[in-house]
mmCIF file of C-alpha atoms and ligand atoms in Angstrom:
data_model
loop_
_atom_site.group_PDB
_atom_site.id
_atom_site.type_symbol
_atom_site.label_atom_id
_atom_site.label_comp_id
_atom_site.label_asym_id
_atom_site.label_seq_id
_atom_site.Cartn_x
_atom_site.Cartn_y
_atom_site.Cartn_z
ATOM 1 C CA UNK A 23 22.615 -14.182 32.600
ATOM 2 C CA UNK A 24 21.068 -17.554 30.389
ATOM 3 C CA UNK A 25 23.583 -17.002 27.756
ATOM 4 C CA UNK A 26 20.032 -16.736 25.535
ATOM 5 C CA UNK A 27 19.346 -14.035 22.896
ATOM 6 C CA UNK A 28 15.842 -12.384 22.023
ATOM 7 C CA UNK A 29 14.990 -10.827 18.921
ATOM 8 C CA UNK A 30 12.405 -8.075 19.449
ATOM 9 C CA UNK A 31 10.411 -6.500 16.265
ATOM 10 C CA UNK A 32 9.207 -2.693 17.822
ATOM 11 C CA UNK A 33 10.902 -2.760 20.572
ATOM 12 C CA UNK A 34 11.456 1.051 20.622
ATOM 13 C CA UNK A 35 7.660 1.771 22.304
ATOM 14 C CA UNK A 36 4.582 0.248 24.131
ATOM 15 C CA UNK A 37 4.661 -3.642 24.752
ATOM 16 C CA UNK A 38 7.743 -4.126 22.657
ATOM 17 C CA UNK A 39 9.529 -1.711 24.685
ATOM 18 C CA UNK A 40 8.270 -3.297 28.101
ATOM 19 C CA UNK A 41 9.003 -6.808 26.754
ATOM 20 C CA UNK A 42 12.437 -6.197 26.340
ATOM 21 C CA UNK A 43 12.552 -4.886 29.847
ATOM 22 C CA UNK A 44 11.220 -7.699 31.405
ATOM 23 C CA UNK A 45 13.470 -10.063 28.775
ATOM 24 C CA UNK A 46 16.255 -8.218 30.559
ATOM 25 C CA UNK A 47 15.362 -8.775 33.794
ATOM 26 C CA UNK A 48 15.784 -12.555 33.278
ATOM 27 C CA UNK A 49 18.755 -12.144 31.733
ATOM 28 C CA UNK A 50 18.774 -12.198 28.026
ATOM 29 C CA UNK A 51 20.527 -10.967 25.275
ATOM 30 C CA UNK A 52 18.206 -8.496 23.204
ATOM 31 C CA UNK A 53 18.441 -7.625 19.467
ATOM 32 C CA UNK A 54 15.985 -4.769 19.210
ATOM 33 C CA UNK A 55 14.702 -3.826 15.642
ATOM 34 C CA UNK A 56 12.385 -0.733 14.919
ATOM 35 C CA UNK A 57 12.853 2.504 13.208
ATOM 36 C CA UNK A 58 13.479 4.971 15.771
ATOM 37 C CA UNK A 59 17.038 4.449 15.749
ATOM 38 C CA UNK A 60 18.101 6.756 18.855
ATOM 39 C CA UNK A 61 15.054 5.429 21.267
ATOM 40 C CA UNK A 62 16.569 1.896 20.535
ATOM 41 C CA UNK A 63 20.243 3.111 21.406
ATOM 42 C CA UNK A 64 19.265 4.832 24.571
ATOM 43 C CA UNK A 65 17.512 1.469 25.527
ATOM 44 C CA UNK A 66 20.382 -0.741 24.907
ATOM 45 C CA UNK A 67 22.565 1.662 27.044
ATOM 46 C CA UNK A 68 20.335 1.119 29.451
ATOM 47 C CA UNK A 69 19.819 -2.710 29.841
ATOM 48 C CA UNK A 70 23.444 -3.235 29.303
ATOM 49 C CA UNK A 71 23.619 -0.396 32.467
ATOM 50 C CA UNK A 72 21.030 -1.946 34.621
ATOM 51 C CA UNK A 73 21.093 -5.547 33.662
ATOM 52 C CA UNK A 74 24.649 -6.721 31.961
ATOM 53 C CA UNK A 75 23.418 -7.940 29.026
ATOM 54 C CA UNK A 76 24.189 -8.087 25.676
ATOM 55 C CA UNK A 77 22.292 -5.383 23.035
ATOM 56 C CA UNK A 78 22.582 -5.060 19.624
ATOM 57 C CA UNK A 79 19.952 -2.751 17.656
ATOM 58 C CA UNK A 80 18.861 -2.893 14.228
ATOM 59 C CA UNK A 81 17.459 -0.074 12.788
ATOM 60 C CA UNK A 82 14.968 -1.188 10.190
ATOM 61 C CA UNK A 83 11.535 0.150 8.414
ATOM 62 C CA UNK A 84 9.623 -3.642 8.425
ATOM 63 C CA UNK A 85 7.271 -2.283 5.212
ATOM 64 C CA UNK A 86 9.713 -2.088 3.189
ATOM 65 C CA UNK A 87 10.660 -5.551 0.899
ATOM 66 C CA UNK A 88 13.541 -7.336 1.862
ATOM 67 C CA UNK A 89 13.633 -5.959 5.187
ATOM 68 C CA UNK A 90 13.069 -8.913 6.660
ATOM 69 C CA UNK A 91 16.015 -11.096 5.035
ATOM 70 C CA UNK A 92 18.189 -7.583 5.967
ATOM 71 C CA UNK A 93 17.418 -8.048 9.881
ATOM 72 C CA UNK A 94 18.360 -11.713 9.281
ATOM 73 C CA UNK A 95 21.024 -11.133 7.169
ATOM 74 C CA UNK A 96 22.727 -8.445 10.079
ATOM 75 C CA UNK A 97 22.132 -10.757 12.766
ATOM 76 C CA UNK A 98 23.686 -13.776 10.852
ATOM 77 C CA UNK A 99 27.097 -11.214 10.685
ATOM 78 C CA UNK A 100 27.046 -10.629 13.841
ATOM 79 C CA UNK A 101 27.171 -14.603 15.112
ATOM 80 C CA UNK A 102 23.959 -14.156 16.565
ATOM 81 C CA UNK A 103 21.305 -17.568 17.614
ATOM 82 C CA UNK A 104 18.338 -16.338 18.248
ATOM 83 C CA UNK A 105 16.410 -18.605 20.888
ATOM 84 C CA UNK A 106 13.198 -16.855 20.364
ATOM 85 C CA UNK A 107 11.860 -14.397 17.861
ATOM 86 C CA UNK A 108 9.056 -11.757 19.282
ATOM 87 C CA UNK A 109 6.765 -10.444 16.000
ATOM 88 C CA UNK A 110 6.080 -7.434 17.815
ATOM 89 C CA UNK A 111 5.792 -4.738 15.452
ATOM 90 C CA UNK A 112 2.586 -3.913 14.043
ATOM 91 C CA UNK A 113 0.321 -1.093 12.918
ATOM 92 C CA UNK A 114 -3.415 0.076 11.651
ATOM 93 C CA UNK A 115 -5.426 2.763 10.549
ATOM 94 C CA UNK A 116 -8.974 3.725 11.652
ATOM 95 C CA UNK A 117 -11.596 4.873 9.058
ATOM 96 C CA UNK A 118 -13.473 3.650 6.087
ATOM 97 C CA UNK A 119 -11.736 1.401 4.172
ATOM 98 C CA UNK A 120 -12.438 3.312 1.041
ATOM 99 C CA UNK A 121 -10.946 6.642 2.422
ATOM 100 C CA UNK A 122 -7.495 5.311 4.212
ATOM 101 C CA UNK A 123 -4.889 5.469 1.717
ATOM 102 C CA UNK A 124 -4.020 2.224 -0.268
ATOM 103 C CA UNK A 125 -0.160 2.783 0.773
ATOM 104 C CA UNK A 126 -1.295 2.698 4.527
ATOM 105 C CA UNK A 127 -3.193 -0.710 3.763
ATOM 106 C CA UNK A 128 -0.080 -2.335 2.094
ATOM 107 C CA UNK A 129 2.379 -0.732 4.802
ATOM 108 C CA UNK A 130 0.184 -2.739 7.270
ATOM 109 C CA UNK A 131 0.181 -5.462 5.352
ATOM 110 C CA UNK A 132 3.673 -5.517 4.648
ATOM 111 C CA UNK A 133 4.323 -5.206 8.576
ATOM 112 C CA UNK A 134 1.941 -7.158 10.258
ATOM 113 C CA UNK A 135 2.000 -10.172 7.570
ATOM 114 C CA UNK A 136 5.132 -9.733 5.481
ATOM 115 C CA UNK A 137 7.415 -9.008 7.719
ATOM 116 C CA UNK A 138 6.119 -11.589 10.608
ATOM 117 C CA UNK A 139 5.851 -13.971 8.229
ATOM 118 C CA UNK A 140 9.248 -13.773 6.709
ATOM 119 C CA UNK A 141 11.270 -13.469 9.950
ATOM 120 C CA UNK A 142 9.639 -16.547 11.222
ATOM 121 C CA UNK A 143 10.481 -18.999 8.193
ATOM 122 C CA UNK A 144 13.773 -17.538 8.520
ATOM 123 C CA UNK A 145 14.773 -18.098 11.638
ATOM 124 C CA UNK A 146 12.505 -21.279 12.901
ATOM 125 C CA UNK A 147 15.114 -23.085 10.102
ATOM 126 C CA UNK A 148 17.887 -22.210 12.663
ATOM 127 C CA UNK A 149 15.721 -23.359 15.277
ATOM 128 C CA UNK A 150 14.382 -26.775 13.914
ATOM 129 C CA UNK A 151 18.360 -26.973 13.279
ATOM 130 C CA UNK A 152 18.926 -26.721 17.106
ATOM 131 C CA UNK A 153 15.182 -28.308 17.874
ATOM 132 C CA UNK A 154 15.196 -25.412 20.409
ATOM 133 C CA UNK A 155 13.250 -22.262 20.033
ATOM 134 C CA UNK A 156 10.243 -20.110 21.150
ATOM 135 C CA UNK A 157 8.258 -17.836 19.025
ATOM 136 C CA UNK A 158 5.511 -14.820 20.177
ATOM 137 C CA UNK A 159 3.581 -13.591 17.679
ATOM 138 C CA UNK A 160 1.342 -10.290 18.836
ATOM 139 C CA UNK A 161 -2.179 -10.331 17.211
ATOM 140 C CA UNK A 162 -4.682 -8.766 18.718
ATOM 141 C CA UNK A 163 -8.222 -9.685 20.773
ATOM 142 C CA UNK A 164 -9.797 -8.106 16.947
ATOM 143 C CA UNK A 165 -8.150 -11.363 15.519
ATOM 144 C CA UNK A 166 -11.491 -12.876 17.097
ATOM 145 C CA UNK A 167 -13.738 -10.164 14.723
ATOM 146 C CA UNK A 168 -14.491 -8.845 11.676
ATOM 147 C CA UNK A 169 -13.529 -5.115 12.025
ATOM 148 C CA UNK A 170 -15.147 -2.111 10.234
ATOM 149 C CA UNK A 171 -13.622 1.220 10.728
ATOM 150 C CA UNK A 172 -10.116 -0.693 11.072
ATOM 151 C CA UNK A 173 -10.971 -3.920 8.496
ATOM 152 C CA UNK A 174 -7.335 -4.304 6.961
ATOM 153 C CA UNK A 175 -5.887 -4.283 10.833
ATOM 154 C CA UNK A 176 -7.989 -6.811 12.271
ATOM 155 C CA UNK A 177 -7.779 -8.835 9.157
ATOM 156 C CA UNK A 178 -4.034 -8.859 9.388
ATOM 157 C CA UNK A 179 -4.467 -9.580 13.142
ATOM 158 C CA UNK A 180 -6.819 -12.663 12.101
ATOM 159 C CA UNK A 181 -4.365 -13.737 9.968
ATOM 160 C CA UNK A 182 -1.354 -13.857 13.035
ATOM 161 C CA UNK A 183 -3.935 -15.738 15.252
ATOM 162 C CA UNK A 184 -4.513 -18.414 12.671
ATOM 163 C CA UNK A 185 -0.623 -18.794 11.201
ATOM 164 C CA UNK A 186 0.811 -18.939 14.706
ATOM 165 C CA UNK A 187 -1.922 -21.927 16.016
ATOM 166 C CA UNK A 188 -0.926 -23.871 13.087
ATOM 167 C CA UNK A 189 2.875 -23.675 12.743
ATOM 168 C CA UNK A 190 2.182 -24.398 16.268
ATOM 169 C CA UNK A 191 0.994 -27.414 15.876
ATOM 170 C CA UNK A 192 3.926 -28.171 12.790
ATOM 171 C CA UNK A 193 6.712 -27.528 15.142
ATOM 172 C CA UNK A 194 5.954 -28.974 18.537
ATOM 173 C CA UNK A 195 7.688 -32.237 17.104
ATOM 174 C CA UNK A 196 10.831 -29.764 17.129
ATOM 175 C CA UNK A 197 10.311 -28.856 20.834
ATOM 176 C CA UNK A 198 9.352 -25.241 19.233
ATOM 177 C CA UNK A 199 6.762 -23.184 20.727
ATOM 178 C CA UNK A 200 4.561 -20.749 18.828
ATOM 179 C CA UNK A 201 2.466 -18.538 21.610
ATOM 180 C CA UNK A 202 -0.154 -15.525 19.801
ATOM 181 C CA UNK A 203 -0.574 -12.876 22.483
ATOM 182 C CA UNK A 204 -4.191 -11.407 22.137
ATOM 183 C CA UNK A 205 -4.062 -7.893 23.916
ATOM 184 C CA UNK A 206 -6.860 -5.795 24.370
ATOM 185 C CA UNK A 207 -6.867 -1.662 23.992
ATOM 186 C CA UNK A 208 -3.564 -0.813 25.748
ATOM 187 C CA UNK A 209 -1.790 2.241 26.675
ATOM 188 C CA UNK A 210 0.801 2.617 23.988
ATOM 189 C CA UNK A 211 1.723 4.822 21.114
ATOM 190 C CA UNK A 212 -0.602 2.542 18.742
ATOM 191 C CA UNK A 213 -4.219 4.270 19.538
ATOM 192 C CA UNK A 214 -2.939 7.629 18.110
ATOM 193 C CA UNK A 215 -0.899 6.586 15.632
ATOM 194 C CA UNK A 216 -3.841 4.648 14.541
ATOM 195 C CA UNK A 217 -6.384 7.731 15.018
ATOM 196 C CA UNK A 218 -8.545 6.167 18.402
ATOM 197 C CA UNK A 219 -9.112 8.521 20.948
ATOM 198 C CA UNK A 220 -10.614 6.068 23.147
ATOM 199 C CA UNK A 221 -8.489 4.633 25.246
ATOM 200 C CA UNK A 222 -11.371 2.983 27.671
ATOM 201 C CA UNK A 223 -10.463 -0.026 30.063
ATOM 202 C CA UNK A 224 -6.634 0.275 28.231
ATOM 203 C CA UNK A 225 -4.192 -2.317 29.895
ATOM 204 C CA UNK A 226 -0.416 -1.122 31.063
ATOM 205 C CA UNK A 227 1.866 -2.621 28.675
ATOM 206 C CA UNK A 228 4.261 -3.705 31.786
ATOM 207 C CA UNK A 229 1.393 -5.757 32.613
ATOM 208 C CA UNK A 230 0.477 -7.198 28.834
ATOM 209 C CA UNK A 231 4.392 -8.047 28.416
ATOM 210 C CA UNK A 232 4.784 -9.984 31.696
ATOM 211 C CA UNK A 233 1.465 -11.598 31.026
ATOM 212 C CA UNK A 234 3.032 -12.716 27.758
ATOM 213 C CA UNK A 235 6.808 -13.386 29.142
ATOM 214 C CA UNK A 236 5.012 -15.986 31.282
ATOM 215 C CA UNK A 237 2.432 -17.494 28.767
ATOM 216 C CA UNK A 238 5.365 -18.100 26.157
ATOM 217 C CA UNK A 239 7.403 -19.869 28.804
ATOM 218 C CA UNK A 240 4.556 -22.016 29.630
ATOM 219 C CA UNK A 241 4.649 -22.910 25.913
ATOM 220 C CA UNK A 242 0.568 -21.432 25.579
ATOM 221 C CA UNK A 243 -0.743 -21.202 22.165
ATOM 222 C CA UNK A 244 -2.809 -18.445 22.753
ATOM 223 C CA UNK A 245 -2.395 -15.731 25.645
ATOM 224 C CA UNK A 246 -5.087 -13.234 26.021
ATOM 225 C CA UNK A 247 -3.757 -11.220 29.057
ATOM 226 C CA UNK A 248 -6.989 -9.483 31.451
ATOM 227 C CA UNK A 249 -10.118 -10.733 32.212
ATOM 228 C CA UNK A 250 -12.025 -8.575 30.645
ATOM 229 C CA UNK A 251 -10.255 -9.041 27.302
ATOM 230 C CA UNK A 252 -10.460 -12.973 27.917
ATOM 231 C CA UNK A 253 -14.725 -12.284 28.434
ATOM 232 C CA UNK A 254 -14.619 -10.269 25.312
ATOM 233 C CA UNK A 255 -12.801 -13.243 23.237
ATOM 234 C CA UNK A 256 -15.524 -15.470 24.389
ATOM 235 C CA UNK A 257 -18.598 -13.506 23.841
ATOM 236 C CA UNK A 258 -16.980 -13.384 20.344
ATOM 237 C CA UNK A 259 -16.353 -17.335 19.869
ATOM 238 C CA UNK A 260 -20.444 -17.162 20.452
ATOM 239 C CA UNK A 261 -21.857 -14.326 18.999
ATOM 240 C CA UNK A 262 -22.862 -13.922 15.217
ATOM 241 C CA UNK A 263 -20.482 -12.497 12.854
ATOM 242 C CA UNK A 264 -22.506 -10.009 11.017
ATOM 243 C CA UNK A 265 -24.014 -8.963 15.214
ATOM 244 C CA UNK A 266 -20.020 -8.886 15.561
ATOM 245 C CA UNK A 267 -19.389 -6.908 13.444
ATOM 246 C CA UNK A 268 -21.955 -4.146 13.665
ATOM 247 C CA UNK A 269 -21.027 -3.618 17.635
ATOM 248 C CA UNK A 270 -17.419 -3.526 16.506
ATOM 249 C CA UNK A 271 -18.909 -1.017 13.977
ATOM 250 C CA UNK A 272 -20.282 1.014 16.770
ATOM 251 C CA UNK A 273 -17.178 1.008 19.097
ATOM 252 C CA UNK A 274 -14.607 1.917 16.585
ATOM 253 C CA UNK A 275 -16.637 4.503 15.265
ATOM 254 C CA UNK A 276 -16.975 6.149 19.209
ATOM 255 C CA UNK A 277 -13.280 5.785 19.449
ATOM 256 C CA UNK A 278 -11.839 7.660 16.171
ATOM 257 C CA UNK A 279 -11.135 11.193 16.106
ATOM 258 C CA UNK A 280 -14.065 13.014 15.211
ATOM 259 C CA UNK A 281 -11.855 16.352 14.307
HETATM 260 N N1 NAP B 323 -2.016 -0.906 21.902
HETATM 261 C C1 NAP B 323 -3.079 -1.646 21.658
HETATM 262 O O1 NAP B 323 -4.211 -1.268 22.001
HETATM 263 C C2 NAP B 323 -2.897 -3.015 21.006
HETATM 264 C C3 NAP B 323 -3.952 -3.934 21.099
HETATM 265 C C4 NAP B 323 -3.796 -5.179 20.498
HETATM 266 C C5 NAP B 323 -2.645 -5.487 19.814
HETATM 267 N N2 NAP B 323 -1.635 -4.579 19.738
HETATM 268 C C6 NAP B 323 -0.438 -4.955 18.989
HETATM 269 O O2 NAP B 323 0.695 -4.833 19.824
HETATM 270 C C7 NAP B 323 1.857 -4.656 19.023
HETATM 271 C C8 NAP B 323 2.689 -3.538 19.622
HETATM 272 O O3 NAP B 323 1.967 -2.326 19.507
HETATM 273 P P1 NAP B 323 1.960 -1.230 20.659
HETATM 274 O O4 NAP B 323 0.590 -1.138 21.176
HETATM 275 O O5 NAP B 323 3.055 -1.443 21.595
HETATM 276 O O6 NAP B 323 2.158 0.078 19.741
HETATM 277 P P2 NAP B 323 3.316 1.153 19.643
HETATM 278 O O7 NAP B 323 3.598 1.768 20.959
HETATM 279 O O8 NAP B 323 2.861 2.060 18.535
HETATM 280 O O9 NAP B 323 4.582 0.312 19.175
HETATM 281 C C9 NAP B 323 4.730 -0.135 17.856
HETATM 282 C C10 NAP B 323 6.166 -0.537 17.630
HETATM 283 O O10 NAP B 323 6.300 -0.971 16.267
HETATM 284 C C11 NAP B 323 7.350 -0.240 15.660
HETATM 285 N N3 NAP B 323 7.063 0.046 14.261
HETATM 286 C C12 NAP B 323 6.028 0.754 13.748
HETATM 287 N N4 NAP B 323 6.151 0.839 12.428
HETATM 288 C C13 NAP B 323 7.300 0.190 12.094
HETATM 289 C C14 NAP B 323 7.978 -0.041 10.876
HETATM 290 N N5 NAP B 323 7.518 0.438 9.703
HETATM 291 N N6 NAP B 323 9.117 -0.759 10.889
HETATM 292 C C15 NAP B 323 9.620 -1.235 12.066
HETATM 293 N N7 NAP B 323 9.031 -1.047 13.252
HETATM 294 C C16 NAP B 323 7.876 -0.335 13.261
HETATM 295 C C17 NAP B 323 7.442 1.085 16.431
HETATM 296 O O11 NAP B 323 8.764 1.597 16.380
HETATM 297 P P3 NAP B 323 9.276 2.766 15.408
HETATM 298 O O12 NAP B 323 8.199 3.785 15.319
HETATM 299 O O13 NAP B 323 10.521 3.234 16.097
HETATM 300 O O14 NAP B 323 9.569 2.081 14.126
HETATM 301 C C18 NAP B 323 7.132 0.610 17.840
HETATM 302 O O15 NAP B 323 8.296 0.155 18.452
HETATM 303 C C19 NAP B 323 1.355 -4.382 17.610
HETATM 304 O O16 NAP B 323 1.480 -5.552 16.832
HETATM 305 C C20 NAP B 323 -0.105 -4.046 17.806
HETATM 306 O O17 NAP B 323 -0.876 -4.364 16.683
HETATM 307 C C21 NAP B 323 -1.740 -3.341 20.317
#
């Protein structure tokens, strides 16, 4: 036990879920915040069973306004530091722009921006307080491109990259670390909630959240976990934007449902 508490956004699947295994394993405290409120209480049986730490969930739709300040507000009641805040949660929708619904657009927005955005100037205040904390933000290797079939996703994901490197830089003078973790395609519920079939050269999640568990302790910026992933992000630092986006164009558009 470190006596240290970790807030988790979407904790209740995929790397969320792994990440607050492996948070457990090193013994620390877990809030865990998504929707599925009986996934979440099963899991905190759990780690309390197998690890002796302390759980508390919050059940909590991130699209939604406000819910942000709510998950703050809870943990605030319940005498709760939080040593370092994972912006986990996140969502997208494959297809034409023009043909998703708006709604899905602004629920992404509202999750993958809003929501990550708010929690962070929320609780980094606590942590400049204590000039102690550690922040993960999960973009996404599309961060690097322009993304048709899934533009409002990897826009959102572009915006993570580029907010976490420069509150990075801001807060290093308040021994704060901000790390982005870049996955590639990984085995989670995300590919078919977002409507990819695809899931080609997919990481394990156990993998992608001990990859990340080890870049945010090493204070990285930016984690992209697998080599392949890594050779992807650089052919994409080199390569055109509009040639970019056209073989993004082409991949997305193999990996949709075509029902
Ligand atoms: N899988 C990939 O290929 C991949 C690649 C790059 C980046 N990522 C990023 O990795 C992060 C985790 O995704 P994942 O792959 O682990 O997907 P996942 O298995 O679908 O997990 C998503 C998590 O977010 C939560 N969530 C979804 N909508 C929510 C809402 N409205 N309010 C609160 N929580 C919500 C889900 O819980 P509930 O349903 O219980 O709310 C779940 O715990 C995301 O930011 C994603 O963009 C994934």
């Amino acid at each position: 036990m470190n006596n240290k508490t970790v807030l988790i956004t979407g904790a209740s699947s995929g790397i969320g879920y792994e990440l607050a295994k492996v948070f457990a394993e090193k013994g620390y405290n877990i809030v865990l915040v998504a929707r599925r409120e009986n996934i979440l209480n099963e899991m905190a049986e759990k780690i309390l069973k197998c690890y002796g730490v302390k759980t508390k969930v919050i059940q909590k739709d991130l699209t939604k306004i406000n819910a942000a300040k709510e998950v703050f507000n809870e943990v605030k009641k319940s005498n709760i530091n939080i040593d370092i805040l994972v912006n986990n949660a996140g969502i997208g929708s494959c297809g034409f722009f023009h043909e998703i619904e708006l709604k899905k657009h602004i629920d992404t927005i509202n999750i993958n921006i809003t929501a990550l955005t708010e929690l962070t100037r929320l609780f980094v205040k606590d942590m400049i307080e204590r000039k102690q904390g550690k922040i993960l933000n999960v973009a996404s290797t599309g961060a690097y491109q322009p993304g048709p079939i899934i533009a409002v996703y990897y826009a959102t994901k572009a915006y993570v990259l580029s907010f976490s490197e420069a509150i990075c830089n801001e807060l290093k003078h308040y021994n704060i670390t901000v790390t982005a973790l870049c996955p590639g395609t990984t085995s989670t519920e995300f590919s078919k909630n977002a409507g990819k079939c695809d899931l080609k050269n997919a990481m394990n999640p156990r993998k992608v959240a001990e990859i990340a568990y080890d870049g945010l302790m090493k204070g990285k910026k930016v984690v992209v976990p697998g080599i392949l992933n890594k050779f992807l992000v650089f052919l994409s630092k080199i390569t055109p934007r509009s040639i970019l986006a056209n073989i993004v164009k082409k991949i997305q558009s193999n990996a949709i449902f075509k029902s």
